[in-house]
Short mmCIF file of C-alpha atoms in Angstrom, two decimals:
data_model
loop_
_atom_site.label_atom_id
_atom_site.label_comp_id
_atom_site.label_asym_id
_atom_site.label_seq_id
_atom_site.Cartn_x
_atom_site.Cartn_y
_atom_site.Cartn_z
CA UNK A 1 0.00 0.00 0.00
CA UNK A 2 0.97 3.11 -0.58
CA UNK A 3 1.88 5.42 2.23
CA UNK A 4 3.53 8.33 0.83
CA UNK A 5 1.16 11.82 0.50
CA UNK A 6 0.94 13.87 -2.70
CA UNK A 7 -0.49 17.03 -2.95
CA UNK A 8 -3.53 16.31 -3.86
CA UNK A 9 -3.69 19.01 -7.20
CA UNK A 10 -1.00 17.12 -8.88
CA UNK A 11 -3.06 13.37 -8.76
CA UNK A 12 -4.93 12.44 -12.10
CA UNK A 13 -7.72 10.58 -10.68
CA UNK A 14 -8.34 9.52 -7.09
CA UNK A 15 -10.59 6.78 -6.04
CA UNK A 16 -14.55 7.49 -5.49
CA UNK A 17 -13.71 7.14 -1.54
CA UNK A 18 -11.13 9.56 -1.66
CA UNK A 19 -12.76 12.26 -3.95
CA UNK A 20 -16.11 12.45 -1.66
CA UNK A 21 -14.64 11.05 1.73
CA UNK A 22 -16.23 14.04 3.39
CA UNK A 23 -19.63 13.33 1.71
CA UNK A 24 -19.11 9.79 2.80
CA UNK A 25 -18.39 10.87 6.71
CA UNK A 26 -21.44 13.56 6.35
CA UNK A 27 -23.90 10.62 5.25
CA UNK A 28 -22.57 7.86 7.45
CA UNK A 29 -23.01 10.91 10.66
CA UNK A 30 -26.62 11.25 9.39
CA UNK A 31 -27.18 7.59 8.51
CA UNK A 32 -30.02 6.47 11.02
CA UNK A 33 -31.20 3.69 8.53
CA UNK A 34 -30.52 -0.29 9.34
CA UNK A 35 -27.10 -1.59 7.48
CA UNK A 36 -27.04 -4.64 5.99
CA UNK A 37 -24.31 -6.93 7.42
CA UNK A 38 -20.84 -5.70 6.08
CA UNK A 39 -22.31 -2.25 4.82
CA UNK A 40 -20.89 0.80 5.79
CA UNK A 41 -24.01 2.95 4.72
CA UNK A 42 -27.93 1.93 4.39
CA UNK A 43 -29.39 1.34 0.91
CA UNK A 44 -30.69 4.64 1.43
CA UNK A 45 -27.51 6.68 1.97
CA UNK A 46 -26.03 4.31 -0.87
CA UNK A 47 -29.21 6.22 -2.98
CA UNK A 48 -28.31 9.38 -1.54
CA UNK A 49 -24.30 9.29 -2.23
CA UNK A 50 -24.62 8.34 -6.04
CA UNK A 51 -28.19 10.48 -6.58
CA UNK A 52 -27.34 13.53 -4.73
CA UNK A 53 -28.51 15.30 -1.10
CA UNK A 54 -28.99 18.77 -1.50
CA UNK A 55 -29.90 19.14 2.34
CA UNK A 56 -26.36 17.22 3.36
CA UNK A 57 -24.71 18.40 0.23
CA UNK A 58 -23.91 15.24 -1.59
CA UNK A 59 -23.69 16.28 -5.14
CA UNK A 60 -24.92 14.23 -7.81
CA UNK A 61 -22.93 11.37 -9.69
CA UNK A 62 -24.72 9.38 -12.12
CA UNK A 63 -27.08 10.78 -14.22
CA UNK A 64 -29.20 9.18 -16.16
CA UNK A 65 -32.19 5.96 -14.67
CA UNK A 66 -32.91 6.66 -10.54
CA UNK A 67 -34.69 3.32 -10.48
CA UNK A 68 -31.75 1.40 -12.21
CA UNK A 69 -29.43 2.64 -9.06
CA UNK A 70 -32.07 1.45 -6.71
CA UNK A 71 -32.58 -1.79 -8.33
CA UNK A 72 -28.62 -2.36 -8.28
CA UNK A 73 -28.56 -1.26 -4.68
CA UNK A 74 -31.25 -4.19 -3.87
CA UNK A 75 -29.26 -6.57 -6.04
CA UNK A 76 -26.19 -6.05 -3.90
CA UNK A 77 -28.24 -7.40 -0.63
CA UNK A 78 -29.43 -9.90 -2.63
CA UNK A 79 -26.97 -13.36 -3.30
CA UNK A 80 -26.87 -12.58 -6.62
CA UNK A 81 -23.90 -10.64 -8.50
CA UNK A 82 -24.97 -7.03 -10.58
CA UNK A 83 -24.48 -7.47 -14.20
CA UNK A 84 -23.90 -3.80 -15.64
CA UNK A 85 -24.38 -3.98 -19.62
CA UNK A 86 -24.73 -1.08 -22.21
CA UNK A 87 -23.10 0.24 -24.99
CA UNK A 88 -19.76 1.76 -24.31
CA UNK A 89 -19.40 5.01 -22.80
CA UNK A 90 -22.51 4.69 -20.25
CA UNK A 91 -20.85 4.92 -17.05
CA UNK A 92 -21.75 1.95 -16.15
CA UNK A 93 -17.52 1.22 -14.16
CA UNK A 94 -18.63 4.73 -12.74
CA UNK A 95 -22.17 3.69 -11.36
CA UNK A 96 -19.70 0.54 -10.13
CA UNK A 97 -17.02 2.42 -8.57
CA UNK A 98 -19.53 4.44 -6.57
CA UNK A 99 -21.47 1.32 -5.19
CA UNK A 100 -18.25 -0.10 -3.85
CA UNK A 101 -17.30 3.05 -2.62
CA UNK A 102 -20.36 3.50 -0.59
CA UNK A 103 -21.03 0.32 0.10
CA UNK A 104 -17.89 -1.11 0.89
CA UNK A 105 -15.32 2.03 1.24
CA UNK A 106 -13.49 0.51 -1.42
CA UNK A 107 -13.18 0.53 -4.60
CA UNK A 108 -9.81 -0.52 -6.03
CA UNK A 109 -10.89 -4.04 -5.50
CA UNK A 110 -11.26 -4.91 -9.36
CA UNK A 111 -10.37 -7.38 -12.06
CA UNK A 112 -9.57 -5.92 -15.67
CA UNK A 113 -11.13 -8.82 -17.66
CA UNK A 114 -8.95 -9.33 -21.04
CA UNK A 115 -8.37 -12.28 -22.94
CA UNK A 116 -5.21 -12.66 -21.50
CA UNK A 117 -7.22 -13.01 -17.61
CA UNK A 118 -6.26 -16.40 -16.36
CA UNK A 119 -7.34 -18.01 -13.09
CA UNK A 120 -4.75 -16.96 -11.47
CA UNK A 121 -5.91 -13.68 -11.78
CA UNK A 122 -9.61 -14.06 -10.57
CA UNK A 123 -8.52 -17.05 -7.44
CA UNK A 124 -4.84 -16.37 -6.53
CA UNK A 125 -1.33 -16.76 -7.49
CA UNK A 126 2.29 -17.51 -5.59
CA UNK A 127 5.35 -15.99 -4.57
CA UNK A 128 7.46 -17.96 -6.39
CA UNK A 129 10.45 -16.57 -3.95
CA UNK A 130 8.69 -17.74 -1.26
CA UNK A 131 7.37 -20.46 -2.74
CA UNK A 132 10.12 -22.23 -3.56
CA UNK A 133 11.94 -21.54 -0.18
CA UNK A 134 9.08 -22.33 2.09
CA UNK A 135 6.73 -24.24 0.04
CA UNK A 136 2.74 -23.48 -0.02
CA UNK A 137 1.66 -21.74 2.76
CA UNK A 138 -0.51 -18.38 3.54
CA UNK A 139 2.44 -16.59 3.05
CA UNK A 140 3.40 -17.29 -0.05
CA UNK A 141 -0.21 -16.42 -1.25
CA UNK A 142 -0.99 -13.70 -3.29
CA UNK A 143 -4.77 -12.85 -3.24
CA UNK A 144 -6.31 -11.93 -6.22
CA UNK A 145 -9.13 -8.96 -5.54
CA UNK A 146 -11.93 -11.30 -5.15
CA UNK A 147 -9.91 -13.30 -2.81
CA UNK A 148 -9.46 -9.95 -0.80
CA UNK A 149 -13.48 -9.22 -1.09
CA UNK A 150 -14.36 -12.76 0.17
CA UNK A 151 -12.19 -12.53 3.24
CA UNK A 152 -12.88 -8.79 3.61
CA UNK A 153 -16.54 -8.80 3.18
CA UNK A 154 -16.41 -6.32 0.50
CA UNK A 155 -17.52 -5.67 -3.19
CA UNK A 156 -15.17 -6.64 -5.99
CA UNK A 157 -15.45 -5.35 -9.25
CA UNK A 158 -14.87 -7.22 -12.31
CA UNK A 159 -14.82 -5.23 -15.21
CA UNK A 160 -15.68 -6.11 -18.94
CA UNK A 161 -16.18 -9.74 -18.02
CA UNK A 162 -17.09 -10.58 -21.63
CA UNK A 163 -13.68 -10.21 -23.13
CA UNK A 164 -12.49 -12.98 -20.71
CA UNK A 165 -12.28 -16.48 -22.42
CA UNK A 166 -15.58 -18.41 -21.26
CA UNK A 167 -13.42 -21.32 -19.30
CA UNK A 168 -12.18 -18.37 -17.59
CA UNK A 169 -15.52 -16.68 -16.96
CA UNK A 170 -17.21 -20.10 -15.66
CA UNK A 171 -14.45 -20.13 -12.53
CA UNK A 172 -17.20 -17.62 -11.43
CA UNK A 173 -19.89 -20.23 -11.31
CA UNK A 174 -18.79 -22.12 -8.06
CA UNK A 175 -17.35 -19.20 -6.53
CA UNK A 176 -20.45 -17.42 -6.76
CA UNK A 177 -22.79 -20.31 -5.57
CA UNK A 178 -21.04 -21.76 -2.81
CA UNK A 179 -19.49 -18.39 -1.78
CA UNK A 180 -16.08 -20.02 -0.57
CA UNK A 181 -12.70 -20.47 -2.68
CA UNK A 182 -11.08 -23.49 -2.02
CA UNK A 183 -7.08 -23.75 -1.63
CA UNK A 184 -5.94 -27.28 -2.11
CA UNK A 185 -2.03 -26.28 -2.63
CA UNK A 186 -2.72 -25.77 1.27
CA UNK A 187 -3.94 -29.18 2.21
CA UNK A 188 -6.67 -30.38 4.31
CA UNK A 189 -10.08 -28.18 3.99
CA UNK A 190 -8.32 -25.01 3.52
CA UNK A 191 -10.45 -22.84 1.75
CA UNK A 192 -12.02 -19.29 1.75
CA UNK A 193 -15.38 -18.47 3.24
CA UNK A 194 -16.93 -15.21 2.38
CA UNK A 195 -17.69 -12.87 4.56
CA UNK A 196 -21.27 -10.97 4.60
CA UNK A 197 -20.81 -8.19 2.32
CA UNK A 198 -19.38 -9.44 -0.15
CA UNK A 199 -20.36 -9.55 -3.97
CA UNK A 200 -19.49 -8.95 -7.57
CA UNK A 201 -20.33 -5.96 -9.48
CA UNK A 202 -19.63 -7.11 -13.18
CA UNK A 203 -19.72 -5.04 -16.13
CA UNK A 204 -19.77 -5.30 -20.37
CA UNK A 205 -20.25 -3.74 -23.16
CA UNK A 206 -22.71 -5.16 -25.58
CA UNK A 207 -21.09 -4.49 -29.20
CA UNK A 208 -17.17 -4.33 -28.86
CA UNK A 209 -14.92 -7.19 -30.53
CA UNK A 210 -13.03 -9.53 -28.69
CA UNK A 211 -16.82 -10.31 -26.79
CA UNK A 212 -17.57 -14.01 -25.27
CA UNK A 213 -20.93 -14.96 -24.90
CA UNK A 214 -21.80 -15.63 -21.30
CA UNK A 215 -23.09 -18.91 -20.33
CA UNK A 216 -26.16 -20.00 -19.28
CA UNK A 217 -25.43 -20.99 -15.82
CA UNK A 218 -22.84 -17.79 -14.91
CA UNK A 219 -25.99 -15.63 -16.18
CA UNK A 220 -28.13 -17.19 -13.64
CA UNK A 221 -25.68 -15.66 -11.03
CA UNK A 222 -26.07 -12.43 -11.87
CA UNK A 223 -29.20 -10.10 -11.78
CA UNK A 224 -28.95 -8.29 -15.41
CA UNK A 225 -29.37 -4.08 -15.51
CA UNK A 226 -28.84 -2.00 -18.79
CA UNK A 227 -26.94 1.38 -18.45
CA UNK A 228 -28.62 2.97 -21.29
CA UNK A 229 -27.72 6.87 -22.81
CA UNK A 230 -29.11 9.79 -21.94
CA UNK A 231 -31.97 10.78 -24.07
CA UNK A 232 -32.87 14.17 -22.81
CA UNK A 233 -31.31 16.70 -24.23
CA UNK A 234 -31.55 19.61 -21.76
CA UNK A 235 -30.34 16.91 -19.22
CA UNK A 236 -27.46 16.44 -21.10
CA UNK A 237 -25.78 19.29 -22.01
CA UNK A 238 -26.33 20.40 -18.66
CA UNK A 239 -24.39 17.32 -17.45
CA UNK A 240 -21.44 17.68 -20.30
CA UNK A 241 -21.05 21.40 -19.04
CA UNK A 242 -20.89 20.59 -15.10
CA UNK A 243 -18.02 17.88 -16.12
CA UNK A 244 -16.34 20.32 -18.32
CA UNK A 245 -15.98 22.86 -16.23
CA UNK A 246 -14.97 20.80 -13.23
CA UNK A 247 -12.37 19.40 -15.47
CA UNK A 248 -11.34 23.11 -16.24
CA UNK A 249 -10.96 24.13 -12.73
CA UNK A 250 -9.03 20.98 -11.65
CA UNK A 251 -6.63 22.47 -14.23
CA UNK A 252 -7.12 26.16 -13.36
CA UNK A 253 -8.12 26.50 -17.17
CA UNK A 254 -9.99 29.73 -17.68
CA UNK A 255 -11.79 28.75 -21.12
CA UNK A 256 -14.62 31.06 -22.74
CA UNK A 257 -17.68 28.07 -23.16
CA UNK A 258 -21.25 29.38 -24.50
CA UNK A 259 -24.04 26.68 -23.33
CA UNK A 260 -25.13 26.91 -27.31
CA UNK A 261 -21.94 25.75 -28.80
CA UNK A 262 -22.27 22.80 -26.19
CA UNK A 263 -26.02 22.38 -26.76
CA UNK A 264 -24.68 22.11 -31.16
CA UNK A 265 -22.18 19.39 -29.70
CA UNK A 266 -24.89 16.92 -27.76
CA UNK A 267 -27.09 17.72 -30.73
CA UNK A 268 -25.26 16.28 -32.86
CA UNK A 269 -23.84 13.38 -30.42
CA UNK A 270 -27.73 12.44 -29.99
CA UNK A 271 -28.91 12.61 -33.64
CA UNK A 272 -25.44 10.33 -34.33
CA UNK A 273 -26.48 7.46 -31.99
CA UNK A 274 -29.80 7.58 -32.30
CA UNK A 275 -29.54 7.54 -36.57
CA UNK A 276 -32.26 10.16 -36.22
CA UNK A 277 -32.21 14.06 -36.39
CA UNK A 278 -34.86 16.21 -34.48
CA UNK A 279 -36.46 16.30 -37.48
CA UNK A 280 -37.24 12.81 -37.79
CA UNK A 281 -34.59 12.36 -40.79
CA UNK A 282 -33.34 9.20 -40.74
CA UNK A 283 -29.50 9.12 -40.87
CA UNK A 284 -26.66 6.20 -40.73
CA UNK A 285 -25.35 5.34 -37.60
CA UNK A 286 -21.53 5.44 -37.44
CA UNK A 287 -19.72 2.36 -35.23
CA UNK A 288 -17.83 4.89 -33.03
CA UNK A 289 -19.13 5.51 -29.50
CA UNK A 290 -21.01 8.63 -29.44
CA UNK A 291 -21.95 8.53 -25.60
CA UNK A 292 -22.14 11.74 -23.27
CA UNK A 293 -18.97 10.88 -21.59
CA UNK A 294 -17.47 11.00 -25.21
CA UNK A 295 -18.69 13.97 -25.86
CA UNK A 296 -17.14 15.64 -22.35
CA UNK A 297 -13.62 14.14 -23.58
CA UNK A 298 -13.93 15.85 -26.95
CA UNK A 299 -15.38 19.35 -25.42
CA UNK A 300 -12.56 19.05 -22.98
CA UNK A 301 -10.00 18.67 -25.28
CA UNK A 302 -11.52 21.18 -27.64
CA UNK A 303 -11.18 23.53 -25.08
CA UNK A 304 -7.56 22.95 -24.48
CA UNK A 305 -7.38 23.54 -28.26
CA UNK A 306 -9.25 26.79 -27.84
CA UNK A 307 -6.93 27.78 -24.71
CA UNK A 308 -3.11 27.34 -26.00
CA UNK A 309 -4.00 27.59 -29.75
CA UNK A 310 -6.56 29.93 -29.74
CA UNK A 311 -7.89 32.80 -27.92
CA UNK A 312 -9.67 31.01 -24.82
CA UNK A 313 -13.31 31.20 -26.14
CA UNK A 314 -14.46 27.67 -27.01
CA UNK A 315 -15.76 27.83 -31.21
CA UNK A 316 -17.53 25.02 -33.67
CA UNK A 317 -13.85 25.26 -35.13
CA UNK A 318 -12.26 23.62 -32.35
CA UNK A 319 -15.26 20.92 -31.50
CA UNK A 320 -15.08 19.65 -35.41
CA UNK A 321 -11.16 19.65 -34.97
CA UNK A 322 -11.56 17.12 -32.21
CA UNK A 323 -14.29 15.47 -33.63
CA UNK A 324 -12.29 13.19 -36.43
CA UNK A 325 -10.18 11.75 -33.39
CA UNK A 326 -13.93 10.29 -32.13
CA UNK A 327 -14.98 9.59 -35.63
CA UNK A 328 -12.10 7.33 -37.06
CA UNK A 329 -11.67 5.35 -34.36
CA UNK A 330 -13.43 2.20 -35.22
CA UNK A 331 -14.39 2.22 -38.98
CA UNK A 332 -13.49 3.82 -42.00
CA UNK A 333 -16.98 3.78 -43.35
CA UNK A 334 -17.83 6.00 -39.93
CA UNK A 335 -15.69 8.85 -41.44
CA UNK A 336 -18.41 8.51 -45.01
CA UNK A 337 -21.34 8.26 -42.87
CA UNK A 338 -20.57 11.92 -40.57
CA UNK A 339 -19.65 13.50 -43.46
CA UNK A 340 -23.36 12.83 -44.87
CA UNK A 341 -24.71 14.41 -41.71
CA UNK A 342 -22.74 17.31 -42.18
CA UNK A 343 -23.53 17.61 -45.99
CA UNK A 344 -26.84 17.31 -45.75
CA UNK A 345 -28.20 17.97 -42.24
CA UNK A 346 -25.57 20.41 -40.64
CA UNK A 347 -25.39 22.48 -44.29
CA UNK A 348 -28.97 22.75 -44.16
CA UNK A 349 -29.02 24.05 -40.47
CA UNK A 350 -26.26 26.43 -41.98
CA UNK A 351 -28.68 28.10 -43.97
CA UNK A 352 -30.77 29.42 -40.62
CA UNK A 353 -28.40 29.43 -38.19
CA UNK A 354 -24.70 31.21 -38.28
CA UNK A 355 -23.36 28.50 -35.37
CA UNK A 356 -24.29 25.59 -37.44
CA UNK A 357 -22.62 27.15 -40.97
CA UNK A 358 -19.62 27.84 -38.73
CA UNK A 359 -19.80 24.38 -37.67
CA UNK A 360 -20.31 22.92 -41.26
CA UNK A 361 -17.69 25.40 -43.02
CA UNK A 362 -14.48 24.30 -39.73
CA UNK A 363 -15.74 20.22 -40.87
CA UNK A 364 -15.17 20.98 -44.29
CA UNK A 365 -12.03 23.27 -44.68
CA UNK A 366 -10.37 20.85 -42.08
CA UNK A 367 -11.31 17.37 -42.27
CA UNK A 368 -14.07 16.54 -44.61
#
């Protein structure tokens, strides 16, 4: 563990218990609710930590389905695991981060599924120092994360399960029925009982390559809940600009941002997923993740662009500048299918509305 401070201002990203500790303390002080066994909040400070408190100010954190949080919250008490799916980009490791954060106080407990994950990574592995000089024994033992939850009582995260080779997925099954891992390199009925508390928060995204279907008797272990986008628009460019400016002020990044050349951004994020314009036009959808928390990476770095290139007021220039780096991620035919949105919807916006034409003309003259 790591024991040395840093000032906090010069880390990247700290964990969900460490960026809202004091919300944490302020809910727990206020918490009057029965805990389930192993909990360090009630189900309904869990609510109030990821949905926001005004009166204790807890500020809001996932946006988007109220009931889906409750219904993942009731999960978690339940025996079965939470199964997070959605298309990429929904915040559904978020939505899991805070639940183990709240519920738990911990939420660095995760597996990274790949196709590389082996069991060793999901049971345990060895100190092959050790190992070799004492032969098994506790010591020797390196605890994977799930190990750690079982003993710990705690939530352990195992994110995009799916890309994990099914043989590797089914080591799940027994673990998650019998809730004990067994140790036979330690002889006798040495083994792993988990504590109350504990349980798996899994997540994966629906469409990406490299997927594994689940099987049948893993899926009966888990309760299944869709992270879906957000459909409103007001909602979300209100979201985009809260996380843009809070990633501008972690930064100390004084950047000129108009809600309207935001509101053209989610516009256009929302008519791209959906394959639909406001208009009811239909319109090809491109392969490249067009989520919200896309779009607050591209009107972040768009406003860098705007900062140190330009004159600190955030223009269409900069946002269809950054746009190509979303747009030819995946597919080459995505790059044929946004430039007929921009030659035929955005040019006819163009015609009404001096934001869109500036946003058509920047597409053109620099990418398109």
């Amino acid at each position: 563990m790591m024991t040395e401070q840093h000032n906090d201002n010069q880390v990247v990203r700290r964990s969900a218990e460490q960026r809202y500790a004091s919300e944490l303390e302020r809910l727990k002080a206020a918490d009057t609710d029965p805990r389930p066994q192993g909990w360090q909040l009630s189900p309904r400070a869990v609510r109030r930590f990821i949905l926001g408190d005004a009166a204790l100010q807890v500020s809001r954190k996932f946006y988007g389905d109220d009931p889906l949080v409750d219904r993942a919250i009731v999960t978690l008490m339940g025996h079965q695991g939470l199964m997070l799916v959605g298309e990429p980009g929904t915040a559904k490791s978020l939505l899991s981060e805070l639940l183990a954060a709240a519920i738990s106080g911990d939420s660095a407990l995760a597996i990274q599924g790949t196709a590389g994950t082996t069991e060793d990574h999901i049971k345990y592995s060895w100190n092959y120092a050790l190992l070799l000089a004492e032969g098994p024994s506790r010591r020797a033992l390196v605890p994977s994360p799930l190990f750690q939850a079982m003993e710990a009582g705690k939530l352990v995260r195992f994110e995009e399960i799916t890309r994990c080779a099914p043989e590797m997925q089914d080591v799940l099954i027994s673990l998650m029925s019998e809730k004990q891992l067994m140790i036979p390199e330690l002889g006798g009925d040495a083994r792993v009982h988990a504590r109350r508390g504990f349980n798996i928060i899994a997540s994966a995204n629906l469409r990406d390559r490299g997927v594994h279907e689940m099987s049948s008797a893993l899926k009966r272990r888990f309760n299944f809940e869709t992270v879906k986008p957000i459909r409103d628009h007001g909602f979300e460019v209100e979201l985009v600009m809260q996380q843009l400016q809070r990633e501008l002020d972690a930064i100390g990044a004084a950047v000129i941002v108009r809600r309207d050349v935001v509101e053209l951004l989610v516009t256009t994020f929302q008519e791209l997923r959906a394959g639909q314009t406001r208009e009811g036009t239909a319109i090809k959808t491109p392969e490249a993740v067009m989520s919200s928390a896309e779009a607050v990476n591209l009107v972040y770095a768009a406003s860098l662009e705007a900062l140190h290139f330009g004159d600190g007021t955030l223009r269409p220039r900069e946002l269809a500048n950054q746009l190509q780096g979303v747009v030819l991620k995946d597919n080459a035919d995505d790059l044929k299918r946004v430039r007929h949105y921009f030659d035929t919807v955005v040019r006819e916006r163009g015609r009404r509305d001096d934001l869109w034409k500036s946003f058509g003309d920047a597409a053109r003259q620099l990418w398109l």
